[in-house]
PDB file of C-alpha atoms and ligand atoms in Angstrom:
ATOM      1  CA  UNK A  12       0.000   0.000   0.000  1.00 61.00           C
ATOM      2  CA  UNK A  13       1.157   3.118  -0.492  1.00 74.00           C
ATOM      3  CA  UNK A  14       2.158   4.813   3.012  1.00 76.00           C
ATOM      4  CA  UNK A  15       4.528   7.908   3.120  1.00 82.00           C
ATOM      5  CA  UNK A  16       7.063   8.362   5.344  1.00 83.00           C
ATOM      6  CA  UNK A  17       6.105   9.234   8.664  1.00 88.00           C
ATOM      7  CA  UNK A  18       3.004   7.640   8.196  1.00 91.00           C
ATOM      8  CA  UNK A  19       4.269   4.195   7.628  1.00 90.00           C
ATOM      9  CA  UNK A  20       5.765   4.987  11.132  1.00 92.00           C
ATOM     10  CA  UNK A  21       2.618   5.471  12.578  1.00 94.00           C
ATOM     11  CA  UNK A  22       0.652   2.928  10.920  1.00 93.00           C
ATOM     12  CA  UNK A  23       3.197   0.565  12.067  1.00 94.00           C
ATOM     13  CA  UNK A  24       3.058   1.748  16.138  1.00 96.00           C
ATOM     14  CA  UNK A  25      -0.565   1.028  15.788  1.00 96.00           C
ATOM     15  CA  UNK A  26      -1.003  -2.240  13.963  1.00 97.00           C
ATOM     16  CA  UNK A  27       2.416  -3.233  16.796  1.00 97.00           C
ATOM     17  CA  UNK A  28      -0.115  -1.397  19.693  1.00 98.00           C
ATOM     18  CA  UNK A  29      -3.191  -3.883  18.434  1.00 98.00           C
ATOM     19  CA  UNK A  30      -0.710  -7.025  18.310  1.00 98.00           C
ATOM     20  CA  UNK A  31       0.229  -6.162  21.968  1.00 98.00           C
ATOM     21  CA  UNK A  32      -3.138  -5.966  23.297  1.00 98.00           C
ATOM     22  CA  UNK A  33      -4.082  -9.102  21.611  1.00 97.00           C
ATOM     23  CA  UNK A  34      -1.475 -10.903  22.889  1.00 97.00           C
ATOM     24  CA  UNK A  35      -2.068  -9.277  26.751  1.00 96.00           C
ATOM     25  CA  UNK A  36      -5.711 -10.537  26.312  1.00 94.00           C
ATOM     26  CA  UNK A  37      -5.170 -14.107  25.404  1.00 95.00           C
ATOM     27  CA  UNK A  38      -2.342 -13.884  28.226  1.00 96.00           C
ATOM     28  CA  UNK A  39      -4.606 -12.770  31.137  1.00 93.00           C
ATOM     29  CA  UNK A  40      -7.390 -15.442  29.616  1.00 91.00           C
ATOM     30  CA  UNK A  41      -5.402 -18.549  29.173  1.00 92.00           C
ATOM     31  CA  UNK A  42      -2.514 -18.357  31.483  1.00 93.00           C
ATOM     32  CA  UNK A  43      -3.167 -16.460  34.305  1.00 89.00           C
ATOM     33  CA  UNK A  44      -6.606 -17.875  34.193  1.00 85.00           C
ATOM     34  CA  UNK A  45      -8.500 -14.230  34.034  1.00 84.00           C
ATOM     35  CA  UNK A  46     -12.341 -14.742  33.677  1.00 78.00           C
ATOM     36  CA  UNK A  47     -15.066 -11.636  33.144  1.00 74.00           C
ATOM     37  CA  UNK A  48     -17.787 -12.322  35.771  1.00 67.00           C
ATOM     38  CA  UNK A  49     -21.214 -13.522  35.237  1.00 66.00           C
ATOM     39  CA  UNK A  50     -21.560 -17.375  34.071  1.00 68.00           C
ATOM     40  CA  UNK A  51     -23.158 -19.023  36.617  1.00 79.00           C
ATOM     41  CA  UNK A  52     -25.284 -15.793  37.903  1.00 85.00           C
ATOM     42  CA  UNK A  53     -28.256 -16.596  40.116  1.00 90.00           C
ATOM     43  CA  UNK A  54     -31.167 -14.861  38.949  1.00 91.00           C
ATOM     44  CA  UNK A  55     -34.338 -14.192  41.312  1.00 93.00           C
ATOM     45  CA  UNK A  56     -37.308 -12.124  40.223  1.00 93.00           C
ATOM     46  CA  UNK A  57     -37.737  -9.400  42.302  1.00 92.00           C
ATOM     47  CA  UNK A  58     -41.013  -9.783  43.271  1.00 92.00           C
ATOM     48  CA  UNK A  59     -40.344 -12.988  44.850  1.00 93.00           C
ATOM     49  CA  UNK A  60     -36.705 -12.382  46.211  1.00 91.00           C
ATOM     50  CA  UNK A  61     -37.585 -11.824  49.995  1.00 91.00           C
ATOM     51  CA  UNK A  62     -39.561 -15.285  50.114  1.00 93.00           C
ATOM     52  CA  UNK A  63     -36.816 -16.717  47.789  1.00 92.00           C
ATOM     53  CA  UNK A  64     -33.153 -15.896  49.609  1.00 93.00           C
ATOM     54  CA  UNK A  65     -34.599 -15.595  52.977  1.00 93.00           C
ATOM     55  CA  UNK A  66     -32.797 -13.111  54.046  1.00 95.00           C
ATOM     56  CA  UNK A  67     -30.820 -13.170  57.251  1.00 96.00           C
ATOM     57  CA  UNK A  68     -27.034 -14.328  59.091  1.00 96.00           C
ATOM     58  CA  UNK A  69     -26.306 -18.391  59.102  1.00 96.00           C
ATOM     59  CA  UNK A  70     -23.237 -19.438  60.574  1.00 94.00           C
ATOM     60  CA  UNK A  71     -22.305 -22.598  58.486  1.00 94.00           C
ATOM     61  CA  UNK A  72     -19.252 -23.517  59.755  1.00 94.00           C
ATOM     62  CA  UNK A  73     -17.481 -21.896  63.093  1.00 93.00           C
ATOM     63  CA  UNK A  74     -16.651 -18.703  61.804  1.00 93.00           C
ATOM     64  CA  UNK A  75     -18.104 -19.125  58.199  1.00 96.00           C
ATOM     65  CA  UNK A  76     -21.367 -17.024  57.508  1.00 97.00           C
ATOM     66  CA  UNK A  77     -23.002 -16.608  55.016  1.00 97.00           C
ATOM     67  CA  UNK A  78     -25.158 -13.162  54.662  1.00 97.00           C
ATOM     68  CA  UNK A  79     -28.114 -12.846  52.730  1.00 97.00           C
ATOM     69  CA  UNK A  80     -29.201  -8.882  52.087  1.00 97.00           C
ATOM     70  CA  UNK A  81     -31.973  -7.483  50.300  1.00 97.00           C
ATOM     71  CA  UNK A  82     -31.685  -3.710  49.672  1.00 96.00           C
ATOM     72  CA  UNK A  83     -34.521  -1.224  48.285  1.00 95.00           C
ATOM     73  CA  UNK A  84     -34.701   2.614  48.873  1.00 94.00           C
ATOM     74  CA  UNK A  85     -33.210   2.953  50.912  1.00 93.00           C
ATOM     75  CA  UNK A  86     -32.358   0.450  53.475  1.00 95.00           C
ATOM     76  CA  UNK A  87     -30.376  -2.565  53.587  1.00 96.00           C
ATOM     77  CA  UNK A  88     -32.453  -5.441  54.956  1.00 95.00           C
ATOM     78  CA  UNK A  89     -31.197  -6.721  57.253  1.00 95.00           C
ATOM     79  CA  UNK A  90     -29.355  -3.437  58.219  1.00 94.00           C
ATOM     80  CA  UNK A  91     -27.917  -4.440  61.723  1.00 96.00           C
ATOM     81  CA  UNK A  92     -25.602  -7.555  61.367  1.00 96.00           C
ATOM     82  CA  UNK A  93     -23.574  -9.227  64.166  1.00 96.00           C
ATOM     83  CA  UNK A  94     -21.043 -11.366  63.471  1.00 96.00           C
ATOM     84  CA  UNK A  95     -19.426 -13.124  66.344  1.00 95.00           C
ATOM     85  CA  UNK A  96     -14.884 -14.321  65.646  1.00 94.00           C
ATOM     86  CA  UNK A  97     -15.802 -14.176  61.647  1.00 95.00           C
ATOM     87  CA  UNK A  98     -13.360 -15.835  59.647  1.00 95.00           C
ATOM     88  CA  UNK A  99     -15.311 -15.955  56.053  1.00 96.00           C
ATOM     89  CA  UNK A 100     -18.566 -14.233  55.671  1.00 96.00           C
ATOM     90  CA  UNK A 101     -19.933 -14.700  51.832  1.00 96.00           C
ATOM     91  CA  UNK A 102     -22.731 -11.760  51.248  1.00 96.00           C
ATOM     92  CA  UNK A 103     -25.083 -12.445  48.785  1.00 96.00           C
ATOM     93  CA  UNK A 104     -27.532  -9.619  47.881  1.00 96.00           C
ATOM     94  CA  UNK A 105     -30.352  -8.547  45.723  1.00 96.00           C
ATOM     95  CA  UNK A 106     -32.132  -4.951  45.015  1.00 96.00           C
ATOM     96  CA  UNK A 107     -35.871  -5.124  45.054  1.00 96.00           C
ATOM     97  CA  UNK A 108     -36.166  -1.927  42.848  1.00 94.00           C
ATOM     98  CA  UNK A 109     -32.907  -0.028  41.376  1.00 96.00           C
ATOM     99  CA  UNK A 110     -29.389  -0.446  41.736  1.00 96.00           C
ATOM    100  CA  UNK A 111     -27.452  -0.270  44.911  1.00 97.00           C
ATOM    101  CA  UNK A 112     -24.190  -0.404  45.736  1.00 97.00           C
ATOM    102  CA  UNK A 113     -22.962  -2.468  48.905  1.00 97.00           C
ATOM    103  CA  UNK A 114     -19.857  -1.164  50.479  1.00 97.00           C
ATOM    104  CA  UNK A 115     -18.589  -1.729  54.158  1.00 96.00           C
ATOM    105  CA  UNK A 116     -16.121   1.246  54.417  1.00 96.00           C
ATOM    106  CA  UNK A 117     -12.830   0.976  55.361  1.00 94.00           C
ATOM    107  CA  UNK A 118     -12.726  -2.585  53.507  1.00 94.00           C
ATOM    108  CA  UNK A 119     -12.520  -3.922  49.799  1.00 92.00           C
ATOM    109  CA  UNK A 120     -16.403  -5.562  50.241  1.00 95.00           C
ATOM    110  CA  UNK A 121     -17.476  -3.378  47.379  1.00 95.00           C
ATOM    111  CA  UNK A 122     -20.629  -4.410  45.118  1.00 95.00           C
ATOM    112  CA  UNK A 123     -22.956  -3.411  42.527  1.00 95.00           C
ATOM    113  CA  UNK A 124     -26.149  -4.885  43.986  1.00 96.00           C
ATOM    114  CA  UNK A 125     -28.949  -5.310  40.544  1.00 95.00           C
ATOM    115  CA  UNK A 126     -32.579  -6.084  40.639  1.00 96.00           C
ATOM    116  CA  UNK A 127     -32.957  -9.288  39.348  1.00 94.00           C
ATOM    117  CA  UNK A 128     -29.143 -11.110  40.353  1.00 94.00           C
ATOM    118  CA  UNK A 129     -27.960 -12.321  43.148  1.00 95.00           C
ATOM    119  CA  UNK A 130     -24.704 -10.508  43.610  1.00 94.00           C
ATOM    120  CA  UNK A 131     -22.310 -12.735  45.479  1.00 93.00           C
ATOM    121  CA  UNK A 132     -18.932 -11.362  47.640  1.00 92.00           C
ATOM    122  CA  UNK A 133     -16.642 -13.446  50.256  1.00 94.00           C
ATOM    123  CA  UNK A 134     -15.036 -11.382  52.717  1.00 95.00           C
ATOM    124  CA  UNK A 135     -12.063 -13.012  54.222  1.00 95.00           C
ATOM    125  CA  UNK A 136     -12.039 -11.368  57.668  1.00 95.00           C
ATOM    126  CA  UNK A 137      -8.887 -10.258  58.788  1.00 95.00           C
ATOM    127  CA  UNK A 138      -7.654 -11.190  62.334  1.00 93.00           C
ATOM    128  CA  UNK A 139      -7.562  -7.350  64.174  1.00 93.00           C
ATOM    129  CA  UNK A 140     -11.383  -6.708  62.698  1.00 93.00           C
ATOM    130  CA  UNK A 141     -13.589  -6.177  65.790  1.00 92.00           C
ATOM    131  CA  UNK A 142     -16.084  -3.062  66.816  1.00 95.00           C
ATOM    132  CA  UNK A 143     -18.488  -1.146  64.332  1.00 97.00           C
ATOM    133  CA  UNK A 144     -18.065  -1.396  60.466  1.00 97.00           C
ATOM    134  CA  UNK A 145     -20.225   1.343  58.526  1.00 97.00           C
ATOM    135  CA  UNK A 146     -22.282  -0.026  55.433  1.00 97.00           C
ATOM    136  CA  UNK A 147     -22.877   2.559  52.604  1.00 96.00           C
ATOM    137  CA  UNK A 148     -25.073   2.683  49.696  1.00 96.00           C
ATOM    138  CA  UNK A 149     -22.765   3.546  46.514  1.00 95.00           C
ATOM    139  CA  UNK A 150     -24.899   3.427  43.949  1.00 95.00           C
ATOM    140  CA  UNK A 151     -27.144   6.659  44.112  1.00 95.00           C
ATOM    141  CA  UNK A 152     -30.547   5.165  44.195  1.00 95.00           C
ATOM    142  CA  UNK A 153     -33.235   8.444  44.576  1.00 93.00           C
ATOM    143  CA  UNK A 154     -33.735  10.942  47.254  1.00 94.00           C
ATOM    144  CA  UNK A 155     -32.788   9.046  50.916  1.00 94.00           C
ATOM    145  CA  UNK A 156     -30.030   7.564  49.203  1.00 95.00           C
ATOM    146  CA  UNK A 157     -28.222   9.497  51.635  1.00 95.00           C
ATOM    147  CA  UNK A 158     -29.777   7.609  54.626  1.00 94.00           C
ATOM    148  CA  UNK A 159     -29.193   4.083  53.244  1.00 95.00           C
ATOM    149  CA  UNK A 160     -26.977   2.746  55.771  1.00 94.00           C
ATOM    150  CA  UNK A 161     -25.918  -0.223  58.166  1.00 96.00           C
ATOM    151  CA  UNK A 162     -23.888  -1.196  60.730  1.00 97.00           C
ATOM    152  CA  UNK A 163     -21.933  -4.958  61.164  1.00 97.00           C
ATOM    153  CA  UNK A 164     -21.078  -5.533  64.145  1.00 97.00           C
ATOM    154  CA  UNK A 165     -17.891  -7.756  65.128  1.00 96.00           C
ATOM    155  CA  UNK A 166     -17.352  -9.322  67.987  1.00 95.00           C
ATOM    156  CA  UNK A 167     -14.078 -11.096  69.436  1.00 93.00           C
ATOM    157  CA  UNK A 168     -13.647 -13.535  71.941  1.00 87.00           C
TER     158      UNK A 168
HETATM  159 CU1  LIG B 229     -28.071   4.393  47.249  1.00 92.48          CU
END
């Protein structure tokens, strides 16, 4: 083709630029093992999702919980969680109306909560956690947005 001087430069950077993101793409996908989310998504209608996931604490193991939280404007239900020498505590959470964002601050538990899916995190605990952890709404979701809050509560023996 016919490519003049500096432009040949340039159209080589990029088609070099493309190669290199290729190749970073199949890298992160076969061998580090990178996967985008979603698969194996549960889905729950929203109508239905307080019968369905029950929400509520279950300790399934010493130290294991799993959390079950259904938010709408604008609370967090349950709001009030008590945790007693956590190790593992898997959240999974739905939105009955919009999207929320579930964030205990001052950790990386950080997640887009959707009508419709069951958005699933695992918090692994860490040792010195005790006292009052602060749980925000990120995702602004309508006037008392500002009010959607709750508190988990840690306790060490
Ligand atoms: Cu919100």
């Amino acid at each position: 083709m016919p490519f003049h001087g500096e432009e040949r430069i340039w159209v080589g950077v990029v088609a070099a630029m493309a190669v290199i993101f290729l190749a970073a793409l199949a890298y992160a996908a076969w061998v580090v093992g990178l996967q985008v989310p979603g698969g194996d998504v549960q889905l729950v209608e929203p109508q239905k999702a307080l019968q369905e996931l029950k929400p509520g604490v279950r300790e399934i193991a010493p130290g294991r919980y799993e959390v079950i939280i259904v938010a709408r404007m604008w609370q967090w239900f349950p709001s009030n969680i008590t945790l007693v020498n956590p190790v593992e505590v898997k959240f999974r959470l739905t939105a009955l109306d919009v999207i929320h964002g579930f964030h205990i601050v001052g950790t990386n538990v950080n997640v887009m909560v959707f009508p419709g899916y069951v958005a699933e995190i695992t918090w692994r605990v860490p040792q010195d956690a005790k006292g009052k952890y602060l749980v925000v709404c990120n995702e602004y979701c309508g006037l008392g947005h500002q009010n959607m809050y709750g508190v988990i509560n840690i306790i060490r023996y």
